[in-house]
Amino acid sequence: MTAFFRWFRRNLVVIAGLLTLAYLLLPNIVVTVFSFNRPKGRFNYSWQEFSLDAWKDPCGVADMCGSLSLSLQIATWATIGATVLGTMIAFALVRYRFRARGAINSLIFLPMAMPEVVMAASLLTLFLNMGAQLGFWTVLIAHIMFCLSFVVTAVKARVMSMDPRLEQAAQDLYAGPVQTFLRVTLPIAAPGIAAGALLAFALSFDDFIITNFNAGSTVTFPMFVWGSAQRGTPVQINVIGTAMFLVAVLLVLSGMLVGKRRNKQSR
């Protein structure tokens, strides 16, 4: 018994981490399992029978794949816009000194700190006062503004850790500003930019509150899921959720493999 307690105390952090990971992954496991279910009623909340019907016809529910395609389009463009703007803002905040720099640094965190409903209502008020027609473009603008702070924070952390002597060395070797940025600065900052882009995509694709306020008649995938839950949850929703989860896992594993290869090559 004493040996067990010693082993438990030595591995307490690892055990706690594994339990936390299992707790976080449990909803994804449930979604995956119920994607193979054949419910007898409208709601897919209890296990009935194993079936591959939903996987064979993931677009069998009317308008579901249309809303999914719309969410992917909005998330892609919002990621591009937020990543480009956020990267430029992060470099400006780290590399340059100007008036109100401290205030801007503080304001960057406001969208992450405040409840989404506050930002959603504020954006809706702005669009209505401007006379804008609620739809695809208002959702896209709202998502870019919402994701911007997360991208700035991720890229800023990476830029702050960069060694400026590497860029100075490139300049000493007669590299121009563009060459220095493309061959030295950008590759070093790329992990932070990629992290911010992935975070922005996930936040945009998953968002419901801001979208619901500013979408008008536009129906994204989260709004479709919410509407379907009122009258019955089709199994295809679990199929799409499982597919998105598997894609995310593959991206993470690919990033880990690329990182290991680069570490081996650098050695």
Short mmCIF file of C-alpha atoms in Angstrom, two decimals:
data_model
loop_
_atom_site.label_atom_id
_atom_site.label_comp_id
_atom_site.label_asym_id
_atom_site.label_seq_id
_atom_site.Cartn_x
_atom_site.Cartn_y
_atom_site.Cartn_z
CA MET A 1 0.00 0.00 0.00
CA THR A 2 2.85 2.37 0.81
CA ALA A 3 4.42 1.69 -2.59
CA PHE A 4 1.10 2.47 -4.28
CA PHE A 5 0.82 5.82 -2.53
CA ARG A 6 4.38 6.68 -3.51
CA TRP A 7 3.66 5.79 -7.13
CA PHE A 8 0.40 7.76 -7.02
CA ARG A 9 2.12 10.82 -5.56
CA ARG A 10 4.88 10.69 -8.18
CA ASN A 11 2.39 10.46 -11.05
CA LEU A 12 -0.32 12.70 -9.63
CA VAL A 13 0.17 15.40 -12.25
CA VAL A 14 0.05 12.87 -15.11
CA ILE A 15 -3.08 11.21 -13.71
CA ALA A 16 -4.81 14.56 -13.25
CA GLY A 17 -3.90 15.53 -16.81
CA LEU A 18 -5.25 12.27 -18.25
CA LEU A 19 -8.50 12.59 -16.28
CA THR A 20 -8.93 16.17 -17.47
CA LEU A 21 -8.28 15.14 -21.07
CA ALA A 22 -10.80 12.30 -20.77
CA TYR A 23 -13.37 14.72 -19.35
CA LEU A 24 -12.80 17.12 -22.25
CA LEU A 25 -13.02 14.37 -24.88
CA LEU A 26 -16.09 12.67 -23.42
CA PRO A 27 -18.63 14.84 -25.35
CA ASN A 28 -16.78 14.14 -28.60
CA ILE A 29 -16.87 10.40 -27.90
CA VAL A 30 -20.62 10.56 -27.24
CA VAL A 31 -21.19 12.47 -30.49
CA THR A 32 -19.12 9.91 -32.41
CA VAL A 33 -20.97 6.95 -30.91
CA PHE A 34 -24.39 8.43 -31.62
CA SER A 35 -23.42 9.16 -35.22
CA PHE A 36 -23.82 5.40 -35.76
CA ASN A 37 -27.24 5.27 -34.11
CA ARG A 38 -30.61 4.66 -35.76
CA PRO A 39 -33.15 6.42 -33.50
CA LYS A 40 -36.77 5.31 -33.57
CA GLY A 41 -38.11 8.80 -32.93
CA ARG A 42 -37.13 12.32 -33.89
CA PHE A 43 -34.51 12.77 -31.16
CA ASN A 44 -31.12 11.08 -31.16
CA TYR A 45 -30.68 11.03 -27.39
CA SER A 46 -30.81 7.31 -26.57
CA TRP A 47 -29.05 4.36 -28.20
CA GLN A 48 -31.33 2.18 -30.32
CA GLU A 49 -29.53 0.35 -33.09
CA PHE A 50 -26.18 0.44 -34.90
CA SER A 51 -26.45 1.88 -38.42
CA LEU A 52 -24.27 3.45 -41.12
CA ASP A 53 -27.19 5.19 -42.85
CA ALA A 54 -26.23 8.67 -41.64
CA TRP A 55 -22.62 8.22 -42.77
CA LYS A 56 -23.74 7.02 -46.18
CA ASP A 57 -25.96 10.09 -46.67
CA PRO A 58 -24.61 12.98 -44.54
CA CYS A 59 -26.59 15.52 -46.58
CA GLY A 60 -29.85 13.61 -46.22
CA VAL A 61 -31.37 16.38 -44.09
CA ALA A 62 -32.72 19.33 -46.05
CA ASP A 63 -30.63 22.54 -45.91
CA MET A 64 -28.05 21.05 -43.53
CA CYS A 65 -25.17 20.86 -46.00
CA GLY A 66 -26.11 24.29 -47.32
CA SER A 67 -25.76 25.78 -43.85
CA LEU A 68 -22.52 23.86 -43.35
CA SER A 69 -21.11 25.22 -46.60
CA LEU A 70 -22.10 28.75 -45.56
CA SER A 71 -20.40 28.35 -42.17
CA LEU A 72 -17.23 27.10 -43.83
CA GLN A 73 -17.20 30.05 -46.24
CA ILE A 74 -17.71 32.59 -43.45
CA ALA A 75 -15.12 30.91 -41.23
CA THR A 76 -12.57 30.83 -44.07
CA TRP A 77 -12.94 34.48 -45.02
CA ALA A 78 -13.15 35.56 -41.38
CA THR A 79 -9.94 33.66 -40.67
CA ILE A 80 -8.15 35.30 -43.58
CA GLY A 81 -9.33 38.78 -42.63
CA ALA A 82 -8.66 38.40 -38.90
CA THR A 83 -5.26 36.79 -39.48
CA VAL A 84 -4.02 39.49 -41.85
CA LEU A 85 -5.27 42.38 -39.70
CA GLY A 86 -4.28 40.70 -36.43
CA THR A 87 -0.75 39.98 -37.62
CA MET A 88 -0.21 43.58 -38.69
CA ILE A 89 -1.62 44.88 -35.39
CA ALA A 90 0.57 42.48 -33.39
CA PHE A 91 3.75 43.59 -35.18
CA ALA A 92 2.79 47.23 -34.75
CA LEU A 93 2.17 46.84 -31.01
CA VAL A 94 5.44 44.98 -30.42
CA ARG A 95 7.85 46.70 -32.79
CA TYR A 96 6.75 50.35 -32.67
CA ARG A 97 6.27 53.00 -30.01
CA PHE A 98 3.36 55.42 -30.49
CA ARG A 99 0.78 57.33 -28.51
CA ALA A 100 -2.05 55.34 -26.90
CA ARG A 101 -0.09 52.12 -27.41
CA GLY A 102 -0.84 51.02 -23.85
CA ALA A 103 -4.53 51.83 -24.22
CA ILE A 104 -4.75 49.83 -27.45
CA ASN A 105 -3.03 46.90 -25.76
CA SER A 106 -5.73 46.99 -23.08
CA LEU A 107 -8.58 47.41 -25.56
CA ILE A 108 -7.41 44.34 -27.50
CA PHE A 109 -8.47 42.14 -24.58
CA LEU A 110 -11.98 43.60 -24.27
CA PRO A 111 -13.68 41.34 -26.86
CA MET A 112 -12.19 38.30 -25.11
CA ALA A 113 -13.22 39.50 -21.65
CA MET A 114 -16.73 40.76 -22.30
CA PRO A 115 -19.73 38.42 -22.83
CA GLU A 116 -20.48 37.68 -26.48
CA VAL A 117 -24.03 38.95 -26.14
CA VAL A 118 -22.71 42.45 -25.40
CA MET A 119 -20.60 42.52 -28.56
CA ALA A 120 -23.43 40.96 -30.57
CA ALA A 121 -25.94 43.60 -29.48
CA SER A 122 -23.41 46.40 -30.09
CA LEU A 123 -22.67 45.20 -33.62
CA LEU A 124 -26.37 44.83 -34.35
CA THR A 125 -26.94 48.42 -33.22
CA LEU A 126 -24.06 49.59 -35.41
CA PHE A 127 -25.37 47.77 -38.50
CA LEU A 128 -28.92 49.03 -37.99
CA ASN A 129 -27.75 52.64 -37.54
CA MET A 130 -25.73 52.31 -40.75
CA GLY A 131 -28.76 50.93 -42.58
CA ALA A 132 -26.91 47.72 -43.49
CA GLN A 133 -28.87 44.70 -44.66
CA LEU A 134 -28.33 41.85 -42.22
CA GLY A 135 -26.95 38.76 -43.91
CA PHE A 136 -23.69 37.19 -45.08
CA TRP A 137 -21.59 40.36 -45.00
CA THR A 138 -22.73 41.54 -41.58
CA VAL A 139 -21.96 38.10 -40.13
CA LEU A 140 -18.54 38.10 -41.81
CA ILE A 141 -17.65 41.58 -40.47
CA ALA A 142 -18.87 40.61 -37.00
CA HIS A 143 -16.79 37.42 -37.01
CA ILE A 144 -13.65 39.26 -38.13
CA MET A 145 -14.07 41.79 -35.33
CA PHE A 146 -14.70 39.02 -32.81
CA CYS A 147 -11.73 36.86 -33.87
CA LEU A 148 -9.29 39.76 -34.25
CA SER A 149 -8.33 39.97 -30.57
CA PHE A 150 -7.54 36.25 -30.37
CA VAL A 151 -5.26 36.45 -33.42
CA VAL A 152 -3.47 39.53 -32.08
CA THR A 153 -2.84 37.83 -28.74
CA ALA A 154 -1.45 34.65 -30.35
CA VAL A 155 0.78 36.46 -32.85
CA LYS A 156 1.92 39.05 -30.34
CA ALA A 157 3.19 36.38 -27.96
CA ARG A 158 5.26 34.88 -30.78
CA VAL A 159 6.64 38.20 -32.01
CA MET A 160 7.68 39.20 -28.48
CA SER A 161 9.80 36.05 -28.21
CA MET A 162 11.62 36.66 -31.50
CA ASP A 163 15.32 37.53 -31.42
CA PRO A 164 15.81 40.81 -33.35
CA ARG A 165 19.47 39.92 -33.94
CA LEU A 166 18.38 37.36 -36.57
CA GLU A 167 16.80 40.11 -38.66
CA GLN A 168 19.80 42.35 -38.09
CA ALA A 169 22.06 39.54 -39.30
CA ALA A 170 19.99 39.22 -42.47
CA GLN A 171 20.31 42.95 -43.06
CA ASP A 172 24.07 42.75 -42.52
CA LEU A 173 24.11 40.14 -45.29
CA TYR A 174 22.53 42.73 -47.64
CA ALA A 175 18.99 41.36 -47.48
CA GLY A 176 16.38 43.98 -48.27
CA PRO A 177 13.33 44.66 -46.07
CA VAL A 178 11.12 42.38 -48.16
CA GLN A 179 13.68 39.54 -48.20
CA THR A 180 14.24 39.88 -44.46
CA PHE A 181 10.53 39.71 -43.76
CA LEU A 182 9.81 36.78 -46.09
CA ARG A 183 12.86 34.64 -45.26
CA VAL A 184 13.49 35.45 -41.60
CA THR A 185 10.65 37.27 -39.84
CA LEU A 186 7.69 35.45 -41.37
CA PRO A 187 9.03 31.88 -40.90
CA ILE A 188 9.81 32.60 -37.24
CA ALA A 189 6.39 34.15 -36.63
CA ALA A 190 4.59 31.45 -38.64
CA PRO A 191 3.70 29.20 -35.65
CA GLY A 192 1.98 32.08 -33.86
CA ILE A 193 0.19 33.15 -37.03
CA ALA A 194 -0.95 29.57 -37.68
CA ALA A 195 -2.18 29.22 -34.09
CA GLY A 196 -4.14 32.46 -34.37
CA ALA A 197 -5.62 31.40 -37.72
CA LEU A 198 -6.74 28.01 -36.40
CA LEU A 199 -8.26 29.62 -33.34
CA ALA A 200 -10.07 32.18 -35.47
CA PHE A 201 -11.47 29.47 -37.76
CA ALA A 202 -12.73 27.43 -34.82
CA LEU A 203 -14.32 30.44 -33.13
CA SER A 204 -15.98 31.65 -36.32
CA PHE A 205 -17.31 28.25 -37.35
CA ASP A 206 -18.65 27.53 -33.86
CA ASP A 207 -20.14 30.95 -33.06
CA PHE A 208 -23.86 31.17 -32.43
CA ILE A 209 -24.62 34.26 -30.31
CA ILE A 210 -23.00 36.91 -32.49
CA THR A 211 -24.26 35.17 -35.64
CA ASN A 212 -27.82 34.94 -34.34
CA PHE A 213 -27.93 38.67 -33.67
CA ASN A 214 -26.51 39.75 -37.04
CA ALA A 215 -27.51 37.01 -39.49
CA GLY A 216 -30.95 38.18 -40.58
CA SER A 217 -32.33 35.34 -42.70
CA THR A 218 -28.89 33.72 -43.12
CA VAL A 219 -28.66 30.29 -41.47
CA THR A 220 -25.25 28.98 -40.50
CA PHE A 221 -24.56 25.46 -39.25
CA PRO A 222 -24.72 26.32 -35.50
CA MET A 223 -28.04 28.08 -36.10
CA PHE A 224 -29.29 25.06 -38.06
CA VAL A 225 -28.33 22.77 -35.16
CA TRP A 226 -30.11 25.02 -32.68
CA GLY A 227 -33.23 25.10 -34.83
CA SER A 228 -33.16 21.33 -35.36
CA ALA A 229 -32.93 20.71 -31.63
CA GLN A 230 -36.37 22.26 -31.21
CA ARG A 231 -38.12 19.74 -33.43
CA GLY A 232 -35.76 16.76 -33.60
CA THR A 233 -32.03 16.13 -33.86
CA PRO A 234 -31.00 14.28 -37.04
CA VAL A 235 -28.13 11.81 -36.80
CA GLN A 236 -26.34 13.64 -39.63
CA ILE A 237 -25.50 16.44 -37.19
CA ASN A 238 -23.44 13.94 -35.19
CA VAL A 239 -21.78 12.81 -38.42
CA ILE A 240 -20.71 16.35 -39.28
CA GLY A 241 -19.50 16.92 -35.71
CA THR A 242 -17.47 13.72 -35.76
CA ALA A 243 -15.94 14.61 -39.13
CA MET A 244 -14.93 18.06 -37.90
CA PHE A 245 -13.40 16.55 -34.77
CA LEU A 246 -11.38 14.04 -36.80
CA VAL A 247 -10.14 16.79 -39.12
CA ALA A 248 -9.01 18.84 -36.10
CA VAL A 249 -7.18 15.83 -34.64
CA LEU A 250 -5.45 15.18 -37.96
CA LEU A 251 -4.34 18.82 -38.17
CA VAL A 252 -2.89 18.68 -34.66
CA LEU A 253 -1.08 15.41 -35.35
CA SER A 254 0.27 16.77 -38.65
CA GLY A 255 1.58 19.85 -36.87
CA MET A 256 3.29 17.69 -34.26
CA LEU A 257 4.95 15.56 -36.94
CA VAL A 258 6.15 18.62 -38.86
CA GLY A 259 7.54 20.10 -35.65
CA LYS A 260 9.42 16.90 -34.82
CA ARG A 261 10.92 16.73 -38.31
CA ARG A 262 12.09 20.32 -38.10
CA ASN A 263 13.68 19.69 -34.70
CA LYS A 264 15.52 16.67 -36.08
CA GLN A 265 16.73 18.61 -39.11
CA SER A 266 17.90 21.54 -36.94
CA ARG A 267 20.01 19.12 -34.89
#
